[in-house]
């Protein structure tokens, strides 16, 4: 009975909080924008002008992206095109000659099976799994590139115009674990704004 009561409380708390959208600016394909409130669900943006309004669903057909803004911090998302699939809404990690994008997804991974004998499962025993993928794209390129898949060969080819990056890949200073540092380095020391 106690477990059922806990689950009901968690459900209603989540329901109440999930109705609060975050402050955001939606960016349309013509680069105009409107401020309001938004959330991201299933590769779509749900946006409304006022918190009490009903949200409209926006996709890549009309919208370029979204910027969440609060407490002096911003988090940007853009629809990014891929060669063999529909555009995905990705978080912008780094902007420059090469943009770095992050796609993260959290899903229910089951329950912890290492429970003590006689212990009832609780909310803390639920396991959430997060997956992350990183993509790169130059301003002049139509599609994003998965930089993690076959990292050494793809990274050397993609950043082949910068000897310093290739040397750091060969010496293992840049690996799949620090792709973000590699893109920051490239934009700072190798890329040209004249492209």
PDB file of C-alpha atoms in Angstrom:
ATOM      1  CA  UNK A   1       0.000   0.000   0.000  1.00  0.00           C
ATOM      2  CA  UNK A   2       2.851   2.358   0.875  1.00  0.00           C
ATOM      3  CA  UNK A   3       4.478   1.716  -2.524  1.00  0.00           C
ATOM      4  CA  UNK A   4       1.248   2.511  -4.371  1.00  0.00           C
ATOM      5  CA  UNK A   5       0.863   5.750  -2.405  1.00  0.00           C
ATOM      6  CA  UNK A   6       4.475   6.745  -3.232  1.00  0.00           C
ATOM      7  CA  UNK A   7       3.942   6.026  -6.930  1.00  0.00           C
ATOM      8  CA  UNK A   8       0.732   8.093  -6.998  1.00  0.00           C
ATOM      9  CA  UNK A   9       2.474  11.050  -5.310  1.00  0.00           C
ATOM     10  CA  UNK A  10       5.395  10.887  -7.780  1.00  0.00           C
ATOM     11  CA  UNK A  11       2.947  10.666 -10.705  1.00  0.00           C
ATOM     12  CA  UNK A  12       0.970  13.739  -9.646  1.00  0.00           C
ATOM     13  CA  UNK A  13       4.116  15.727  -8.844  1.00  0.00           C
ATOM     14  CA  UNK A  14       5.528  14.933 -12.299  1.00  0.00           C
ATOM     15  CA  UNK A  15       2.215  15.818 -13.910  1.00  0.00           C
ATOM     16  CA  UNK A  16       2.162  19.180 -12.164  1.00  0.00           C
ATOM     17  CA  UNK A  17       5.759  20.048 -13.010  1.00  0.00           C
ATOM     18  CA  UNK A  18       5.598  18.812 -16.604  1.00  0.00           C
ATOM     19  CA  UNK A  19       2.967  21.432 -17.415  1.00  0.00           C
ATOM     20  CA  UNK A  20       5.462  24.238 -16.773  1.00  0.00           C
ATOM     21  CA  UNK A  21       7.257  24.989 -19.989  1.00  0.00           C
ATOM     22  CA  UNK A  22      10.688  26.661 -19.898  1.00  0.00           C
ATOM     23  CA  UNK A  23      11.320  30.230 -21.060  1.00  0.00           C
ATOM     24  CA  UNK A  24      12.515  30.123 -24.643  1.00  0.00           C
ATOM     25  CA  UNK A  25      12.805  31.854 -27.988  1.00  0.00           C
ATOM     26  CA  UNK A  26      11.697  29.919 -31.041  1.00  0.00           C
ATOM     27  CA  UNK A  27      13.721  30.640 -34.203  1.00  0.00           C
ATOM     28  CA  UNK A  28      11.917  30.359 -37.526  1.00  0.00           C
ATOM     29  CA  UNK A  29      13.522  29.381 -40.835  1.00  0.00           C
ATOM     30  CA  UNK A  30      13.584  33.035 -41.932  1.00  0.00           C
ATOM     31  CA  UNK A  31      15.691  33.774 -38.770  1.00  0.00           C
ATOM     32  CA  UNK A  32      12.891  35.727 -37.059  1.00  0.00           C
ATOM     33  CA  UNK A  33      12.105  34.708 -33.483  1.00  0.00           C
ATOM     34  CA  UNK A  34       9.423  34.976 -30.805  1.00  0.00           C
ATOM     35  CA  UNK A  35       9.818  34.694 -27.041  1.00  0.00           C
ATOM     36  CA  UNK A  36       7.565  32.475 -24.997  1.00  0.00           C
ATOM     37  CA  UNK A  37       7.638  29.061 -23.360  1.00  0.00           C
ATOM     38  CA  UNK A  38       8.645  25.728 -24.871  1.00  0.00           C
ATOM     39  CA  UNK A  39       9.501  22.102 -24.386  1.00  0.00           C
ATOM     40  CA  UNK A  40      10.951  19.432 -26.650  1.00  0.00           C
ATOM     41  CA  UNK A  41       9.188  16.104 -27.174  1.00  0.00           C
ATOM     42  CA  UNK A  42       9.711  13.439 -29.831  1.00  0.00           C
ATOM     43  CA  UNK A  43      11.861  15.582 -32.145  1.00  0.00           C
ATOM     44  CA  UNK A  44       9.349  18.433 -32.126  1.00  0.00           C
ATOM     45  CA  UNK A  45       9.093  21.795 -30.381  1.00  0.00           C
ATOM     46  CA  UNK A  46       5.976  22.606 -28.378  1.00  0.00           C
ATOM     47  CA  UNK A  47       5.743  26.374 -28.032  1.00  0.00           C
ATOM     48  CA  UNK A  48       3.325  28.893 -26.533  1.00  0.00           C
ATOM     49  CA  UNK A  49       3.469  32.633 -25.919  1.00  0.00           C
ATOM     50  CA  UNK A  50       2.089  32.539 -22.347  1.00  0.00           C
ATOM     51  CA  UNK A  51       2.454  29.796 -19.748  1.00  0.00           C
ATOM     52  CA  UNK A  52      -1.343  29.373 -19.543  1.00  0.00           C
ATOM     53  CA  UNK A  53      -1.775  29.044 -23.347  1.00  0.00           C
ATOM     54  CA  UNK A  54      -2.082  25.758 -25.196  1.00  0.00           C
ATOM     55  CA  UNK A  55       1.169  24.808 -26.934  1.00  0.00           C
ATOM     56  CA  UNK A  56       1.472  24.482 -30.712  1.00  0.00           C
ATOM     57  CA  UNK A  57       3.658  21.787 -32.229  1.00  0.00           C
ATOM     58  CA  UNK A  58       6.459  22.949 -34.558  1.00  0.00           C
ATOM     59  CA  UNK A  59       8.767  20.864 -36.754  1.00  0.00           C
ATOM     60  CA  UNK A  60      11.732  21.464 -39.053  1.00  0.00           C
ATOM     61  CA  UNK A  61       9.382  22.476 -41.895  1.00  0.00           C
ATOM     62  CA  UNK A  62       8.908  25.933 -40.331  1.00  0.00           C
ATOM     63  CA  UNK A  63      11.379  26.198 -37.466  1.00  0.00           C
ATOM     64  CA  UNK A  64      15.177  26.381 -37.428  1.00  0.00           C
ATOM     65  CA  UNK A  65      15.577  25.873 -33.685  1.00  0.00           C
ATOM     66  CA  UNK A  66      15.027  26.993 -30.142  1.00  0.00           C
ATOM     67  CA  UNK A  67      16.949  28.725 -27.372  1.00  0.00           C
ATOM     68  CA  UNK A  68      16.013  28.105 -23.737  1.00  0.00           C
ATOM     69  CA  UNK A  69      16.911  31.135 -21.637  1.00  0.00           C
ATOM     70  CA  UNK A  70      16.848  31.397 -17.844  1.00  0.00           C
ATOM     71  CA  UNK A  71      19.003  32.743 -15.014  1.00  0.00           C
ATOM     72  CA  UNK A  72      21.626  34.152 -17.389  1.00  0.00           C
ATOM     73  CA  UNK A  73      22.155  30.770 -19.060  1.00  0.00           C
ATOM     74  CA  UNK A  74      21.090  29.677 -22.529  1.00  0.00           C
ATOM     75  CA  UNK A  75      20.731  26.258 -24.142  1.00  0.00           C
ATOM     76  CA  UNK A  76      20.371  26.171 -27.934  1.00  0.00           C
ATOM     77  CA  UNK A  77      18.814  23.461 -30.108  1.00  0.00           C
ATOM     78  CA  UNK A  78      18.710  23.285 -33.913  1.00  0.00           C
ATOM     79  CA  UNK A  79      17.168  20.993 -36.476  1.00  0.00           C
ATOM     80  CA  UNK A  80      20.137  19.374 -38.211  1.00  0.00           C
ATOM     81  CA  UNK A  81      19.905  17.505 -41.507  1.00  0.00           C
ATOM     82  CA  UNK A  82      21.276  14.009 -42.076  1.00  0.00           C
ATOM     83  CA  UNK A  83      21.937  12.304 -45.395  1.00  0.00           C
ATOM     84  CA  UNK A  84      19.637   9.312 -44.920  1.00  0.00           C
ATOM     85  CA  UNK A  85      17.073  10.484 -42.361  1.00  0.00           C
ATOM     86  CA  UNK A  86      14.823  13.350 -41.404  1.00  0.00           C
ATOM     87  CA  UNK A  87      16.367  16.304 -39.541  1.00  0.00           C
ATOM     88  CA  UNK A  88      16.866  15.820 -35.796  1.00  0.00           C
ATOM     89  CA  UNK A  89      16.597  18.428 -33.067  1.00  0.00           C
ATOM     90  CA  UNK A  90      20.087  18.521 -31.528  1.00  0.00           C
ATOM     91  CA  UNK A  91      21.692  20.572 -28.772  1.00  0.00           C
ATOM     92  CA  UNK A  92      24.346  23.007 -30.001  1.00  0.00           C
ATOM     93  CA  UNK A  93      27.514  22.478 -27.940  1.00  0.00           C
ATOM     94  CA  UNK A  94      29.952  24.610 -29.955  1.00  0.00           C
ATOM     95  CA  UNK A  95      29.440  27.081 -32.792  1.00  0.00           C
ATOM     96  CA  UNK A  96      32.213  28.095 -35.141  1.00  0.00           C
ATOM     97  CA  UNK A  97      33.704  26.953 -38.406  1.00  0.00           C
ATOM     98  CA  UNK A  98      32.681  23.497 -37.239  1.00  0.00           C
ATOM     99  CA  UNK A  99      29.536  23.212 -35.160  1.00  0.00           C
ATOM    100  CA  UNK A 100      29.337  20.433 -32.579  1.00  0.00           C
ATOM    101  CA  UNK A 101      25.917  18.948 -31.846  1.00  0.00           C
ATOM    102  CA  UNK A 102      24.745  16.585 -29.130  1.00  0.00           C
ATOM    103  CA  UNK A 103      21.818  14.190 -29.265  1.00  0.00           C
ATOM    104  CA  UNK A 104      20.889  12.786 -25.871  1.00  0.00           C
ATOM    105  CA  UNK A 105      18.092  10.412 -25.015  1.00  0.00           C
ATOM    106  CA  UNK A 106      17.072   9.065 -21.611  1.00  0.00           C
ATOM    107  CA  UNK A 107      14.939   5.971 -21.316  1.00  0.00           C
ATOM    108  CA  UNK A 108      13.696   3.603 -18.652  1.00  0.00           C
ATOM    109  CA  UNK A 109      16.262   0.858 -18.207  1.00  0.00           C
ATOM    110  CA  UNK A 110      14.382  -1.362 -15.752  1.00  0.00           C
ATOM    111  CA  UNK A 111      14.760  -1.849 -12.039  1.00  0.00           C
ATOM    112  CA  UNK A 112      17.840  -2.477  -9.978  1.00  0.00           C
ATOM    113  CA  UNK A 113      18.024  -6.232  -9.421  1.00  0.00           C
ATOM    114  CA  UNK A 114      20.462  -5.993  -6.492  1.00  0.00           C
ATOM    115  CA  UNK A 115      17.780  -5.478  -3.860  1.00  0.00           C
ATOM    116  CA  UNK A 116      18.249  -6.704  -0.315  1.00  0.00           C
ATOM    117  CA  UNK A 117      16.086  -9.615   0.800  1.00  0.00           C
ATOM    118  CA  UNK A 118      12.840  -8.303   2.251  1.00  0.00           C
ATOM    119  CA  UNK A 119      13.297  -4.811   0.756  1.00  0.00           C
ATOM    120  CA  UNK A 120      10.427  -3.537  -1.351  1.00  0.00           C
ATOM    121  CA  UNK A 121      11.337  -1.727  -4.604  1.00  0.00           C
ATOM    122  CA  UNK A 122      11.200   2.055  -4.407  1.00  0.00           C
ATOM    123  CA  UNK A 123      11.566   5.030  -6.745  1.00  0.00           C
ATOM    124  CA  UNK A 124      15.349   4.959  -6.146  1.00  0.00           C
ATOM    125  CA  UNK A 125      15.533   1.443  -7.602  1.00  0.00           C
ATOM    126  CA  UNK A 126      14.397   2.609 -11.049  1.00  0.00           C
ATOM    127  CA  UNK A 127      17.303   2.737 -13.486  1.00  0.00           C
ATOM    128  CA  UNK A 128      17.405   5.418 -16.192  1.00  0.00           C
ATOM    129  CA  UNK A 129      19.831   5.007 -19.060  1.00  0.00           C
ATOM    130  CA  UNK A 130      21.114   7.971 -21.060  1.00  0.00           C
ATOM    131  CA  UNK A 131      22.649   7.652 -24.488  1.00  0.00           C
ATOM    132  CA  UNK A 132      24.573  10.427 -26.199  1.00  0.00           C
ATOM    133  CA  UNK A 133      25.790  10.931 -29.756  1.00  0.00           C
ATOM    134  CA  UNK A 134      27.960  13.750 -31.085  1.00  0.00           C
ATOM    135  CA  UNK A 135      27.840  15.175 -34.610  1.00  0.00           C
ATOM    136  CA  UNK A 136      29.871  17.800 -36.458  1.00  0.00           C
ATOM    137  CA  UNK A 137      28.888  20.036 -39.356  1.00  0.00           C
ATOM    138  CA  UNK A 138      30.566  22.895 -41.176  1.00  0.00           C
ATOM    139  CA  UNK A 139      28.467  25.861 -42.301  1.00  0.00           C
ATOM    140  CA  UNK A 140      29.086  24.878 -45.922  1.00  0.00           C
ATOM    141  CA  UNK A 141      28.008  21.237 -45.497  1.00  0.00           C
ATOM    142  CA  UNK A 142      24.431  20.106 -46.073  1.00  0.00           C
ATOM    143  CA  UNK A 143      24.560  17.167 -43.621  1.00  0.00           C
ATOM    144  CA  UNK A 144      25.948  16.407 -40.180  1.00  0.00           C
ATOM    145  CA  UNK A 145      28.636  13.753 -39.685  1.00  0.00           C
ATOM    146  CA  UNK A 146      28.698  11.184 -36.886  1.00  0.00           C
ATOM    147  CA  UNK A 147      32.181  11.810 -35.509  1.00  0.00           C
ATOM    148  CA  UNK A 148      32.133   9.002 -32.931  1.00  0.00           C
ATOM    149  CA  UNK A 149      31.653   6.097 -35.349  1.00  0.00           C
ATOM    150  CA  UNK A 150      35.152   4.895 -36.450  1.00  0.00           C
ATOM    151  CA  UNK A 151      36.564   7.886 -34.596  1.00  0.00           C
ATOM    152  CA  UNK A 152      40.220   7.759 -35.681  1.00  0.00           C
ATOM    153  CA  UNK A 153      39.615   7.446 -39.409  1.00  0.00           C
ATOM    154  CA  UNK A 154      36.636   9.819 -39.544  1.00  0.00           C
ATOM    155  CA  UNK A 155      38.213  12.475 -37.316  1.00  0.00           C
ATOM    156  CA  UNK A 156      41.483  12.450 -39.297  1.00  0.00           C
ATOM    157  CA  UNK A 157      39.571  12.788 -42.565  1.00  0.00           C
ATOM    158  CA  UNK A 158      37.119  15.415 -41.291  1.00  0.00           C
ATOM    159  CA  UNK A 159      39.784  17.586 -39.629  1.00  0.00           C
ATOM    160  CA  UNK A 160      42.469  16.738 -42.219  1.00  0.00           C
ATOM    161  CA  UNK A 161      42.855  20.413 -43.115  1.00  0.00           C
ATOM    162  CA  UNK A 162      44.414  21.031 -39.686  1.00  0.00           C
ATOM    163  CA  UNK A 163      47.776  19.366 -39.098  1.00  0.00           C
ATOM    164  CA  UNK A 164      47.687  20.200 -35.348  1.00  0.00           C
ATOM    165  CA  UNK A 165      44.430  18.276 -34.829  1.00  0.00           C
ATOM    166  CA  UNK A 166      45.620  15.252 -36.822  1.00  0.00           C
ATOM    167  CA  UNK A 167      48.862  15.165 -34.800  1.00  0.00           C
ATOM    168  CA  UNK A 168      46.859  15.228 -31.560  1.00  0.00           C
ATOM    169  CA  UNK A 169      44.613  12.400 -32.798  1.00  0.00           C
ATOM    170  CA  UNK A 170      47.690  10.317 -33.707  1.00  0.00           C
ATOM    171  CA  UNK A 171      49.278  10.950 -30.293  1.00  0.00           C
ATOM    172  CA  UNK A 172      45.975  10.082 -28.516  1.00  0.00           C
ATOM    173  CA  UNK A 173      45.600  13.596 -27.049  1.00  0.00           C
ATOM    174  CA  UNK A 174      42.273  13.765 -28.890  1.00  0.00           C
ATOM    175  CA  UNK A 175      40.183  10.629 -28.548  1.00  0.00           C
ATOM    176  CA  UNK A 176      36.522   9.706 -28.694  1.00  0.00           C
ATOM    177  CA  UNK A 177      36.298  10.736 -25.025  1.00  0.00           C
ATOM    178  CA  UNK A 178      37.252  14.384 -25.635  1.00  0.00           C
ATOM    179  CA  UNK A 179      35.631  15.240 -28.965  1.00  0.00           C
ATOM    180  CA  UNK A 180      34.335  18.490 -27.477  1.00  0.00           C
ATOM    181  CA  UNK A 181      37.895  19.635 -26.715  1.00  0.00           C
ATOM    182  CA  UNK A 182      38.969  18.705 -30.243  1.00  0.00           C
ATOM    183  CA  UNK A 183      36.232  20.814 -31.862  1.00  0.00           C
ATOM    184  CA  UNK A 184      36.939  23.760 -29.522  1.00  0.00           C
ATOM    185  CA  UNK A 185      40.642  23.481 -30.442  1.00  0.00           C
ATOM    186  CA  UNK A 186      39.889  23.318 -34.176  1.00  0.00           C
ATOM    187  CA  UNK A 187      37.646  26.379 -34.070  1.00  0.00           C
ATOM    188  CA  UNK A 188      40.187  28.329 -32.042  1.00  0.00           C
ATOM    189  CA  UNK A 189      43.419  27.454 -33.862  1.00  0.00           C
ATOM    190  CA  UNK A 190      42.612  25.958 -37.261  1.00  0.00           C
ATOM    191  CA  UNK A 191      39.320  27.087 -38.736  1.00  0.00           C
ATOM    192  CA  UNK A 192      39.008  30.101 -40.956  1.00  0.00           C
ATOM    193  CA  UNK A 193      36.087  32.503 -40.790  1.00  0.00           C
ATOM    194  CA  UNK A 194      36.592  33.252 -44.477  1.00  0.00           C
ATOM    195  CA  UNK A 195      34.960  30.035 -45.690  1.00  0.00           C
TER     196      UNK A 195
END
